[in-house]
């Protein structure tokens, strides 16, 4: 099974596209969302036709060779749409409602009138603020495509096991948005994170509020027993900080503790393959001395970081695919099976193989790294 | 024949309340209240014996009154009156040793209840999010009250091994709050401005004084049918509050400080004697601590009357409003919401509207 050669890493074609992107994206921004669909029908005439034309060209445009077409659409569509008459009233009232909603939210937050669970998960803050901060990155920057969401059960506990890559754990956050936004029941994913996350100031606070908790058997089984959807990346730092040359090669899956946890809770294991995260920071080197000094497991050196300073920390806008695989049931085993190391290794390997196979399949299907 | 209950640490509010409460129970014949300093509050009809549990004299008290139940409440984090940290540690550790030694020699003792604290778990980022009674702490508390409780529990375990006929109940209480709370955390929340550690928002759990008294009472009687009251139990109200939430509900502004600055502030406050801002409390206010109360509900058969949030609300009522009372904040936002609405769209839409209007 060839791995490195199936990955076309075409820099020059996409550089042009990606450099143009940021200003356009900002121009399209939030206004596209607010405008109601009725507007176009209400004011016919020239402007309406213009708008329709723009819309049609917009629909035709996305050819494989023109990555920026999707961003072009709103720019042309924006001008010929004055919010008049009914549309204006509707705009006004929806805005009013939104302002009222925002103030009510602010009021609740500032008076401390909200609830968090035992793990510090602040569902309200996650849904209303943190998710909407991540969503543009998810939708516009990495353009995540989600497959196999039907493999996630609508209720009850399940353990999602995914590959880990990308130097910074963006893949976990994107997986969280993917599950919440695509699942018909809008389920929340509870991620298990490394202890480093909970030692860093600010990061630990945000992680707890996003519903993450420490990757340990106690927390995982407690969440699974509560019927939560738990996400784990058993490769840990080995996967996250692996050199660019090893991309899409799964690392060792720890000691397979996640399998015994799922088995004790009797919850299915859902393998998940994430393609695209490997290339956001192509890590070509690792400064061990700096890593040791800072207390990090690795210190990445990419073509842009740390040379360009904070600019080098901007991830490459790769196109992502997240595929959830067939669930592997664990409820058929007797309770003492969790103590059987052989069975644990076999199940771990089964999960690992399934993720690796899906990764290769997705890589073959992928046209390019960036679109 | 009724029970004879000996209670230590009665000079504190909580001890006094427990003494007054337990006397009303029909199966209790007599209550012996013990402390080194005489309490300022009344103890109902209890027999007050002025004795220092750090001295062997306590064995005589046990024998003299034929005590069958010992409730050890003299394990505390705040010094009473003028005593410093050293005296406190002696009372906590040496006092417990003496008391347990006396209990071991006394054939009449049938039941021992020890008030401990969830401090024994410490607070560290590597700990699981929720502690159960069996979770081993990743980092043992290095000093202060937390270390005292760890040592006290060690001696109690030793005693339970040597006297298997005595029912031993260790109650690990979360932070005790209530109208008359005098814990270090209560004095922290009484500061006009709350210093916090920048970048950390700890999860806190509280237990109400009323629940504390009730649990102690359950533990010092015979267990009810289907429950067991010997062993170790976490006692806490349901739910969790974040420190930021506490501050907002209390209406006190927070000042996030960098870790070294907080340590410095803590030592300054400690020397001034305003609040006991000890290292272990600093760790609690950095990483927080949450315990599981399944054992309390299922084995001990007790449901806390106050949740964490209700406990805190009760505490907040007793402390009076802070600089930013939540009602005032809510009122200010309501006033903004009540502003004439037409003024808003223009200012918010800003760039989007004017050009289209000029086109019309």
XYZ file of C-alpha atoms in Angstrom:
731
model
C 0.000 0.000 0.000
C 1.674 3.144 -1.174
C 1.180 6.109 1.027
C 3.324 9.106 0.205
C 2.879 9.005 -3.529
C -0.898 9.271 -3.496
C -0.646 12.709 -1.976
C -0.318 15.415 -4.583
C 1.087 18.418 -2.821
C 0.750 21.062 -5.470
C 1.929 24.291 -4.003
C 2.074 26.634 -6.965
C -1.471 26.127 -8.228
C -3.093 26.863 -4.941
C -0.853 29.569 -3.617
C -2.472 31.975 -6.035
C -5.897 31.047 -4.804
C -5.086 31.189 -1.172
C -3.398 34.566 -1.229
C -6.454 36.175 -2.745
C -8.821 34.600 -0.373
C -8.721 36.484 2.918
C -9.960 39.925 1.740
C -12.748 38.400 -0.313
C -13.942 36.253 2.461
C -14.237 39.201 4.686
C -16.234 41.052 2.055
C -18.713 38.218 1.763
C -18.873 37.874 5.496
C -21.939 37.790 7.600
C -24.214 39.809 5.344
C -24.914 36.866 3.114
C -26.521 35.041 5.989
C -28.779 37.843 7.161
C -30.450 38.527 3.830
C -33.764 36.747 3.528
C -34.585 34.616 0.499
C -37.755 36.608 -0.219
C -35.832 39.712 -1.177
C -35.148 38.616 -4.720
C -38.811 37.979 -5.540
C -40.125 41.146 -3.964
C -38.317 43.682 -6.107
C -38.349 42.293 -9.625
C -37.088 44.605 -12.375
C -33.556 45.168 -13.391
C -31.918 44.732 -10.101
C -33.662 41.464 -9.490
C -32.643 40.120 -12.869
C -29.114 41.160 -12.258
C -29.181 39.375 -8.973
C -30.590 36.265 -10.581
C -27.973 36.316 -13.267
C -25.263 36.612 -10.745
C -26.740 33.767 -8.846
C -26.860 31.589 -11.951
C -23.326 32.322 -12.927
C -22.431 31.612 -9.380
C -23.967 28.213 -9.625
C -22.208 27.397 -12.840
C -18.873 28.731 -11.799
C -17.393 26.230 -9.391
C -15.204 24.388 -11.848
C -12.344 22.309 -10.584
C -9.864 24.760 -12.026
C -11.308 27.880 -10.375
C -11.147 27.646 -6.635
C -12.142 31.239 -5.973
C -15.520 31.038 -7.734
C -17.381 30.171 -4.575
C -16.138 33.364 -3.015
C -16.990 35.426 -6.033
C -20.704 34.845 -5.854
C -21.648 36.904 -2.851
C -19.496 39.798 -3.976
C -21.470 40.244 -7.186
C -24.757 39.483 -5.549
C -24.385 41.976 -2.802
C -24.731 45.245 -4.692
C -28.041 44.875 -6.495
C -30.002 44.123 -3.347
C -31.288 47.156 -1.529
C -33.334 46.174 1.498
C -36.570 47.929 0.549
C -40.152 47.742 1.680
C -41.110 44.369 3.080
C -37.554 43.218 2.999
C -36.443 46.169 5.055
C -39.129 45.567 7.625
C -38.188 41.960 7.831
C -34.541 42.821 8.095
C -35.333 45.290 10.831
C -37.400 42.901 12.854
C -34.921 40.049 12.522
C -32.168 42.398 13.560
C -34.253 43.582 16.453
C -34.842 40.016 17.479
C -31.182 39.252 17.206
C -30.214 42.261 19.295
C -32.792 41.322 21.898
C -31.488 37.766 21.882
C -27.931 38.982 22.222
C -28.822 41.235 25.134
C -30.719 38.456 26.878
C -27.673 36.241 26.432
C -25.378 38.959 27.743
C -27.646 39.479 30.705
C -27.569 35.797 31.603
C -23.823 35.627 31.256
C -23.056 38.760 33.253
C -25.287 37.778 36.142
C -23.832 34.260 36.209
C -27.230 32.740 35.542
C -26.129 29.729 33.505
C -25.177 26.159 34.204
C -22.107 24.073 33.664
C -21.827 20.334 34.157
C -19.406 18.465 36.421
C -16.714 18.643 33.782
C -17.076 22.406 33.424
C -18.855 22.084 30.062
C -20.720 25.294 29.324
C -23.229 24.237 26.677
C -24.704 27.704 26.257
C -21.365 29.411 25.721
C -20.204 26.629 23.392
C -23.311 26.788 21.210
C -23.712 30.541 21.085
C -20.184 31.818 21.045
C -17.361 29.315 20.767
C -18.973 27.229 18.011
C -19.774 30.308 15.962
C -16.127 31.314 16.249
C -15.004 27.924 14.979
C -17.653 27.651 12.269
C -16.074 30.116 9.781
C -12.808 28.180 10.031
C -14.747 24.971 9.519
C -16.926 26.168 6.641
C -14.835 28.718 4.838
C -11.234 27.984 5.603
C -10.952 24.199 5.694
C -14.274 23.607 3.829
C -14.826 20.390 5.768
C -16.764 17.683 3.990
C -18.421 15.175 6.309
C -19.265 11.620 5.349
C -20.960 8.823 7.230
C -22.626 10.970 9.891
C -25.402 8.344 10.002
C -22.946 6.014 11.721
C -23.225 8.100 14.881
C -26.177 6.947 16.974
C -28.883 9.487 17.769
C -28.711 8.772 21.486
C -26.672 6.833 23.980
C -22.937 6.707 24.491
C -20.464 6.063 21.731
C -16.718 6.412 21.439
C -15.414 8.097 18.307
C -11.803 7.187 17.632
C -9.968 9.393 15.148
C -6.507 9.906 13.742
C -4.574 12.870 15.063
C -2.374 15.199 13.088
C -1.554 18.753 12.228
C 0.856 19.982 14.927
C -1.967 21.900 16.622
C -5.105 19.930 17.552
C -7.339 21.682 15.026
C -8.681 18.303 13.903
C -10.343 17.703 17.233
C -12.100 21.068 17.151
C -13.213 20.570 13.549
C -14.526 17.116 14.414
C -16.527 18.681 17.233
C -18.116 21.202 14.864
C -18.648 18.470 12.244
C -20.587 16.269 14.634
C -22.681 19.074 16.070
C -23.561 20.739 12.764
C -24.178 17.639 10.674
C -25.800 15.220 13.070
C -29.607 15.299 12.831
C -29.862 15.326 16.625
C -27.194 18.035 16.910
C -25.172 15.930 19.302
C -22.299 17.393 21.227
C -18.947 15.711 21.064
C -16.974 15.523 24.273
C -13.296 15.335 23.460
C -10.603 13.792 25.593
C -7.531 15.994 25.649
C -3.936 15.649 26.779
C -2.883 16.835 30.208
C -0.835 19.628 28.625
C -4.109 21.280 27.598
C -5.164 21.523 31.232
C -1.840 22.942 32.374
C -1.784 25.888 29.991
C -3.592 28.990 31.162
C -6.501 30.214 29.003
C -6.350 27.003 26.944
C -7.540 24.892 29.875
C -10.372 27.294 30.599
C -11.606 27.218 27.002
C -11.147 23.463 26.721
C -13.244 22.828 29.816
C -15.956 25.176 28.604
C -15.981 23.442 25.228
C -16.673 20.179 27.029
C -13.234 18.644 26.779
C -11.796 16.694 29.632
C -8.611 14.880 30.543
C -7.925 11.711 28.579
C -8.104 9.234 31.421
C -10.172 6.106 31.918
C -12.196 7.605 34.796
C -13.426 10.619 32.861
C -14.043 8.663 29.661
C -16.129 5.992 31.337
C -18.053 8.567 33.360
C -18.976 10.425 30.163
C -19.855 7.223 28.305
C -22.065 6.094 31.162
C -23.850 9.421 31.047
C -24.679 8.555 27.431
C -22.391 11.166 25.922
C -20.615 11.034 22.608
C -16.907 10.891 23.432
C -14.120 11.642 20.983
C -10.626 10.349 21.480
C -7.434 10.479 19.458
C -5.344 7.629 20.785
C -2.230 8.580 18.834
C -1.807 11.584 21.099
C 1.325 13.672 20.628
C 2.904 10.901 18.564
C 0.340 11.562 15.874
C 0.036 15.302 16.365
C 3.743 16.014 16.189
C 4.881 13.542 13.572
C 7.088 14.825 10.722
C 5.504 15.750 7.424
C 7.108 12.765 5.699
C 5.080 10.407 7.878
C 1.723 11.971 7.042
C -1.293 9.661 7.064
C 0.748 6.877 8.660
C -1.083 6.039 11.864
C 1.117 5.869 14.921
C 0.801 3.362 17.750
C -2.621 3.585 19.426
C -1.345 4.003 22.954
C -2.032 0.973 25.072
C -5.534 0.581 23.734
C -7.102 1.892 26.920
C -9.941 3.390 24.909
C -11.085 -0.087 23.827
C -11.377 -1.417 27.354
C -13.179 1.754 28.439
C -15.713 1.385 25.627
C -16.050 -2.320 26.346
C -16.749 -1.736 30.047
C -19.386 0.832 29.156
C -20.730 -1.416 26.384
C -20.737 1.446 23.901
C -19.881 1.112 20.211
C -16.582 2.369 18.818
C -16.886 4.569 15.736
C -13.676 4.884 13.737
C -13.188 8.292 12.202
C -10.702 9.306 9.510
C -9.718 12.912 9.048
C -8.007 13.912 5.817
C -6.567 17.371 5.336
C -5.326 18.118 8.836
C -1.920 16.636 8.094
C -1.009 19.419 5.695
C -2.084 22.496 7.687
C 1.375 22.826 9.194
C 3.877 20.759 7.229
C 6.312 19.990 10.008
C 9.732 19.584 8.451
C 11.723 19.804 11.621
C 11.478 19.555 15.383
C 13.584 21.676 17.679
C 14.039 19.360 20.625
C 16.015 21.905 22.634
C 13.315 24.548 22.387
C 10.655 21.948 23.134
C 12.467 20.880 26.279
C 12.944 24.487 27.342
C 9.255 25.279 26.937
C 8.056 21.976 28.332
C 6.225 20.969 25.154
C 6.376 17.489 23.638
C 7.763 18.939 20.397
C 8.516 22.309 18.857
C 7.474 22.357 15.206
C 9.497 23.932 12.425
C 7.519 24.415 9.240
C 8.457 26.265 6.038
C 6.855 29.361 7.553
C 7.137 28.896 11.316
C 8.919 30.314 13.237
C 10.553 32.274 10.410
C 7.573 34.507 9.670
C 6.657 34.921 13.301
C 2.930 34.911 14.064
C 2.164 34.950 10.330
C 3.862 31.595 10.069
C 1.376 30.198 12.565
C -1.491 30.646 10.096
C -2.455 27.153 8.932
C -2.501 26.327 5.237
C -6.065 26.348 3.873
C -6.320 22.689 3.021
C -9.584 20.965 2.063
C -10.708 18.535 4.725
C -12.757 15.380 4.693
C -14.026 13.772 7.875
C -15.442 10.293 7.446
C -17.178 8.421 10.243
C -16.978 4.669 9.704
C -19.168 1.708 10.565
C -19.568 1.357 14.342
C -17.777 -1.564 15.946
C -20.104 -3.023 18.600
C -18.615 -3.935 21.976
C -21.707 -5.058 23.866
C -21.336 -8.701 22.777
C -18.358 -9.294 25.054
C -18.584 -10.494 28.652
C -17.519 -7.922 31.261
C -14.293 -9.771 32.088
C -13.215 -9.380 28.437
C -11.966 -5.887 29.307
C -9.176 -7.582 31.254
C -8.104 -9.747 28.323
C -5.013 -8.120 26.777
C -5.118 -10.235 23.625
C -8.679 -9.216 22.815
C -7.828 -5.597 23.585
C -4.903 -5.641 21.156
C -7.023 -7.290 18.483
C -9.826 -4.774 18.811
C -7.332 -1.895 18.882
C -5.767 -3.205 15.699
C -9.156 -3.609 14.091
C -10.036 0.018 14.803
C -6.617 1.193 13.674
C -6.745 -0.778 10.450
C -10.191 0.515 9.633
C -9.092 4.121 10.105
C -5.929 3.566 8.068
C -7.843 1.929 5.191
C -10.385 4.711 5.101
C -7.548 7.244 5.099
C -5.983 5.647 2.037
C -9.343 5.449 0.308
C -10.047 9.125 0.952
C -6.553 10.084 -0.190
C -7.020 8.295 -3.490
C -10.347 10.071 -3.998
C -8.885 13.447 -3.152
C -8.138 15.627 -6.160
C -5.783 18.017 -4.468
C -4.678 19.052 -1.031
C -6.237 22.485 -1.229
C -9.570 22.012 -3.006
C -30.316 3.176 77.452
C -29.627 6.179 75.260
C -26.450 7.068 73.506
C -23.683 9.218 74.873
C -22.157 11.347 72.115
C -18.867 13.158 72.467
C -18.318 16.041 70.067
C -14.972 17.790 69.636
C -14.422 21.258 68.234
C -17.609 22.743 69.687
C -16.205 26.245 70.025
C -16.745 26.713 66.306
C -20.092 27.670 64.820
C -20.545 24.357 63.077
C -19.645 22.289 66.141
C -22.021 24.319 68.273
C -24.848 23.873 65.812
C -24.287 20.144 65.634
C -24.311 19.817 69.429
C -27.600 21.709 69.646
C -29.114 19.609 66.878
C -28.068 16.150 68.082
C -29.487 16.715 71.544
C -32.965 16.842 70.083
C -32.669 13.281 68.789
C -34.646 10.903 71.018
C -32.048 8.144 71.076
C -29.374 10.501 72.390
C -29.208 10.603 76.161
C -26.291 12.902 76.697
C -23.944 15.040 74.651
C -20.443 15.789 75.876
C -19.072 18.853 74.152
C -15.317 19.173 74.180
C -13.016 21.998 73.158
C -9.895 23.669 74.400
C -11.494 27.114 74.473
C -14.942 27.800 75.830
C -17.462 28.527 73.102
C -19.032 31.951 72.716
C -22.349 30.425 71.714
C -24.660 28.349 73.900
C -24.605 24.586 73.592
C -28.155 23.770 74.551
C -28.189 21.292 77.418
C -24.899 19.655 76.519
C -22.232 19.034 79.120
C -19.305 21.204 78.196
C -15.947 19.808 79.166
C -12.978 22.056 78.689
C -10.286 19.680 77.508
C -7.521 19.907 74.971
C -7.605 16.902 72.712
C -3.869 17.217 72.303
C -3.462 15.921 75.853
C -4.077 12.403 77.138
C -6.708 13.836 79.480
C -9.237 13.193 76.752
C -9.057 9.446 77.547
C -10.344 10.201 81.043
C -13.283 12.120 79.628
C -14.168 9.176 77.406
C -14.001 6.699 80.270
C -15.736 8.922 82.787
C -18.815 9.525 80.672
C -18.940 6.067 79.119
C -19.034 7.589 75.627
C -20.189 5.303 72.826
C -20.157 7.691 69.845
C -17.342 10.101 69.050
C -17.857 12.847 66.505
C -14.510 14.412 65.699
C -15.084 17.847 64.234
C -11.880 19.477 65.355
C -10.153 19.136 61.978
C -10.272 22.625 60.546
C -8.465 25.009 58.294
C -8.892 28.263 60.155
C -7.302 28.965 63.493
C -9.719 29.955 66.213
C -8.797 33.193 67.930
C -5.113 33.858 68.319
C -3.697 30.452 67.466
C -1.397 30.347 64.487
C -0.901 27.758 61.847
C 1.418 25.666 64.083
C -1.198 25.346 66.838
C -3.796 24.472 64.271
C -1.688 21.714 62.796
C -1.044 20.336 66.269
C -4.733 20.282 67.061
C -5.527 18.651 63.761
C -2.849 15.987 63.746
C -1.692 15.458 67.345
C -5.228 15.991 68.600
C -6.557 13.323 66.275
C -3.806 10.926 67.336
C -4.606 11.456 71.012
C -8.318 11.134 70.453
C -7.926 7.936 68.449
C -5.545 6.548 71.076
C -8.148 7.249 73.726
C -10.881 5.650 71.623
C -8.762 2.578 71.088
C -8.421 2.057 74.809
C -12.058 2.715 75.558
C -14.187 -0.432 75.290
C -17.418 1.549 75.238
C -16.781 3.382 71.943
C -18.878 1.857 69.177
C -18.886 4.542 66.526
C -16.477 7.175 65.265
C -17.355 9.954 62.851
C -14.584 12.147 61.455
C -15.135 15.397 59.637
C -12.631 15.447 56.815
C -12.496 17.453 53.639
C -12.251 16.903 49.902
C -8.922 18.703 50.248
C -7.377 15.233 50.526
C -7.656 14.897 46.756
C -5.555 17.971 46.130
C -6.047 19.908 42.901
C -3.901 19.284 39.885
C -4.364 19.559 36.136
C -3.558 15.867 35.721
C -6.374 14.714 37.946
C -9.574 13.267 36.550
C -12.393 15.789 36.357
C -14.470 14.093 39.050
C -13.025 12.395 42.113
C -14.620 9.314 43.564
C -13.834 8.059 47.057
C -11.329 5.591 45.625
C -9.464 7.954 43.288
C -5.854 8.184 44.380
C -4.666 11.788 44.229
C -2.021 12.430 41.563
C -0.192 14.918 43.714
C -0.525 14.776 47.467
C -1.106 18.124 49.131
C 2.246 19.543 50.108
C 1.228 21.354 53.238
C -1.354 23.237 55.188
C -4.799 22.024 56.068
C -4.928 19.642 53.106
C -1.877 17.785 54.337
C -3.365 17.678 57.829
C -6.506 16.006 56.531
C -4.468 13.441 54.598
C -2.571 12.609 57.778
C -5.719 12.545 59.886
C -7.346 10.134 57.461
C -4.239 7.960 57.591
C -4.514 7.693 61.386
C -8.227 7.000 61.164
C -7.593 4.153 58.732
C -5.031 2.746 61.152
C -7.548 2.976 63.978
C -10.200 1.220 61.869
C -7.778 -1.640 61.306
C -6.962 -1.974 64.980
C -10.554 -1.682 66.213
C -12.675 -3.510 63.589
C -15.596 -3.530 66.043
C -15.937 0.265 65.838
C -17.954 1.656 62.943
C -15.803 4.377 61.416
C -17.243 6.986 59.105
C -15.039 9.528 57.344
C -16.979 12.369 55.781
C -15.125 14.322 53.129
C -16.974 17.602 52.910
C -16.626 19.896 49.943
C -16.201 23.606 50.715
C -18.681 24.360 53.465
C -20.640 27.531 52.918
C -23.663 29.043 54.532
C -24.758 32.107 56.454
C -22.357 31.460 59.347
C -19.487 29.857 57.453
C -16.025 30.775 58.658
C -13.946 28.763 56.194
C -11.034 30.303 54.269
C -13.125 30.191 51.103
C -15.906 32.137 52.798
C -13.457 34.865 53.756
C -12.085 34.856 50.212
C -15.567 35.447 48.842
C -15.986 38.300 51.312
C -13.153 40.291 49.735
C -14.501 43.359 47.919
C -12.559 42.452 44.775
C -11.700 38.838 44.053
C -8.190 38.157 42.804
C -8.210 35.219 40.385
C -5.525 33.394 38.454
C -5.333 34.621 34.876
C -6.402 31.994 32.364
C -7.990 29.606 34.829
C -11.631 29.225 35.746
C -11.852 26.521 38.405
C -14.898 24.377 39.022
C -16.042 24.628 42.607
C -18.488 22.618 44.646
C -20.129 23.669 47.870
C -22.057 22.008 50.629
C -24.502 23.835 52.841
C -24.074 23.936 56.617
C -27.551 22.451 57.099
C -26.554 19.472 54.991
C -23.310 19.112 56.946
C -25.211 18.926 60.232
C -27.703 16.467 58.797
C -25.041 14.161 57.353
C -23.091 14.203 60.612
C -26.285 13.280 62.427
C -26.994 10.361 60.078
C -23.436 9.138 60.437
C -23.536 9.224 64.228
C -26.677 7.092 64.530
C -27.387 3.505 63.634
C -27.704 3.150 59.863
C -31.217 3.031 58.507
C -32.459 -0.017 56.715
C -30.796 -0.482 53.337
C -28.055 2.033 53.997
C -24.579 1.839 55.393
C -22.922 4.642 57.288
C -19.429 3.379 57.832
C -16.740 4.033 55.292
C -15.610 7.102 53.437
C -18.068 9.429 51.747
C -17.787 12.537 49.660
C -20.365 15.087 50.740
C -21.220 17.884 48.345
C -24.184 19.639 46.844
C -25.256 18.674 43.336
C -23.883 20.651 40.448
C -20.865 22.806 39.903
C -20.170 26.523 39.812
C -17.250 28.132 38.053
C -15.322 30.757 39.982
C -16.280 33.377 37.392
C -19.914 32.427 37.876
C -19.573 32.706 41.656
C -18.071 36.164 41.327
C -20.864 37.315 39.036
C -23.585 35.887 41.238
C -21.954 37.504 44.229
C -21.590 40.769 42.352
C -17.921 41.138 43.096
C -15.527 42.117 40.326
C -12.574 39.847 39.677
C -9.005 40.877 39.031
C -7.189 38.253 36.996
C -3.556 38.187 38.011
C -0.613 36.217 36.742
C 0.296 33.197 38.817
C 3.368 34.732 40.551
C 1.413 37.886 41.326
C -1.365 35.856 42.915
C 1.119 33.992 45.103
C 2.601 37.294 46.183
C -0.834 38.761 46.829
C -1.734 35.659 48.804
C 1.256 35.923 51.085
C 0.620 39.629 51.560
C -2.998 39.057 52.492
C -1.955 36.256 54.816
C 0.522 38.416 56.673
C -2.083 41.148 56.984
C -4.426 38.529 58.352
C -7.341 39.540 56.129
C -7.832 36.142 54.592
C -6.057 32.814 54.723
C -4.884 32.614 51.147
C -2.791 29.485 51.551
C -0.983 27.661 48.731
C -3.483 24.818 48.759
C -6.349 27.247 48.494
C -4.551 28.918 45.644
C -4.367 25.548 43.926
C -8.070 25.038 44.487
C -8.732 28.436 42.938
C -6.527 27.506 39.998
C -7.532 23.997 39.089
C -10.747 23.495 41.022
C -12.084 20.243 42.372
C -15.267 18.258 41.843
C -16.190 15.081 43.673
C -18.693 12.391 42.887
C -21.501 12.066 45.424
C -22.909 8.725 44.234
C -21.800 6.971 47.429
C -23.489 9.614 49.554
C -26.778 9.132 47.723
C -26.726 5.378 47.272
C -24.844 3.976 50.267
C -25.371 6.616 52.919
C -28.871 7.248 51.599
C -28.673 11.023 51.856
C -29.722 13.600 49.302
C -28.300 17.042 49.825
C -31.079 19.557 50.432
C -29.110 22.368 48.824
C -27.429 22.168 45.463
C -24.102 23.882 44.985
C -25.860 26.839 43.370
C -28.477 27.102 46.133
C -25.789 26.894 48.789
C -23.945 29.692 47.119
C -27.101 31.764 46.762
C -27.769 31.357 50.473
C -24.224 32.389 51.248
C -24.418 35.362 48.880
C -27.619 36.588 50.570
C -25.914 36.558 53.938
C -22.940 38.575 52.675
C -24.790 41.542 51.262
C -24.332 43.017 47.805
C -20.923 43.502 46.255
C -19.683 46.323 44.086
C -21.525 45.045 41.016
C -24.735 43.453 42.252
C -26.209 41.106 39.617
C -29.534 42.954 39.832
C -27.867 46.231 38.878
C -26.047 44.600 35.963
C -29.276 42.997 34.772
C -31.068 46.330 35.134
C -28.420 48.119 33.085
C -28.765 45.599 30.270
C -32.545 45.834 30.411
C -32.245 49.586 30.043
C -30.101 49.120 26.944
C -32.660 46.660 25.603
C -35.427 49.187 26.234
C -33.709 51.903 24.225
C -35.738 53.170 21.248
C -35.269 50.416 18.706
C -35.184 52.460 15.439
C -31.949 54.010 16.557
C -30.280 50.655 16.612
C -30.515 49.301 13.044
C -28.892 52.401 11.589
C -25.946 52.310 13.862
C -25.507 48.565 13.536
C -26.038 48.216 9.802
C -23.832 51.247 9.263
C -22.041 50.777 5.956
C -24.664 48.574 4.347
C -27.621 50.939 4.178
C -26.669 54.511 3.288
C -25.525 53.860 -0.327
C -28.720 52.001 -1.221
C -30.822 54.784 0.219
C -29.062 57.368 -1.857
C -29.665 55.227 -4.926
C -33.380 55.363 -4.243
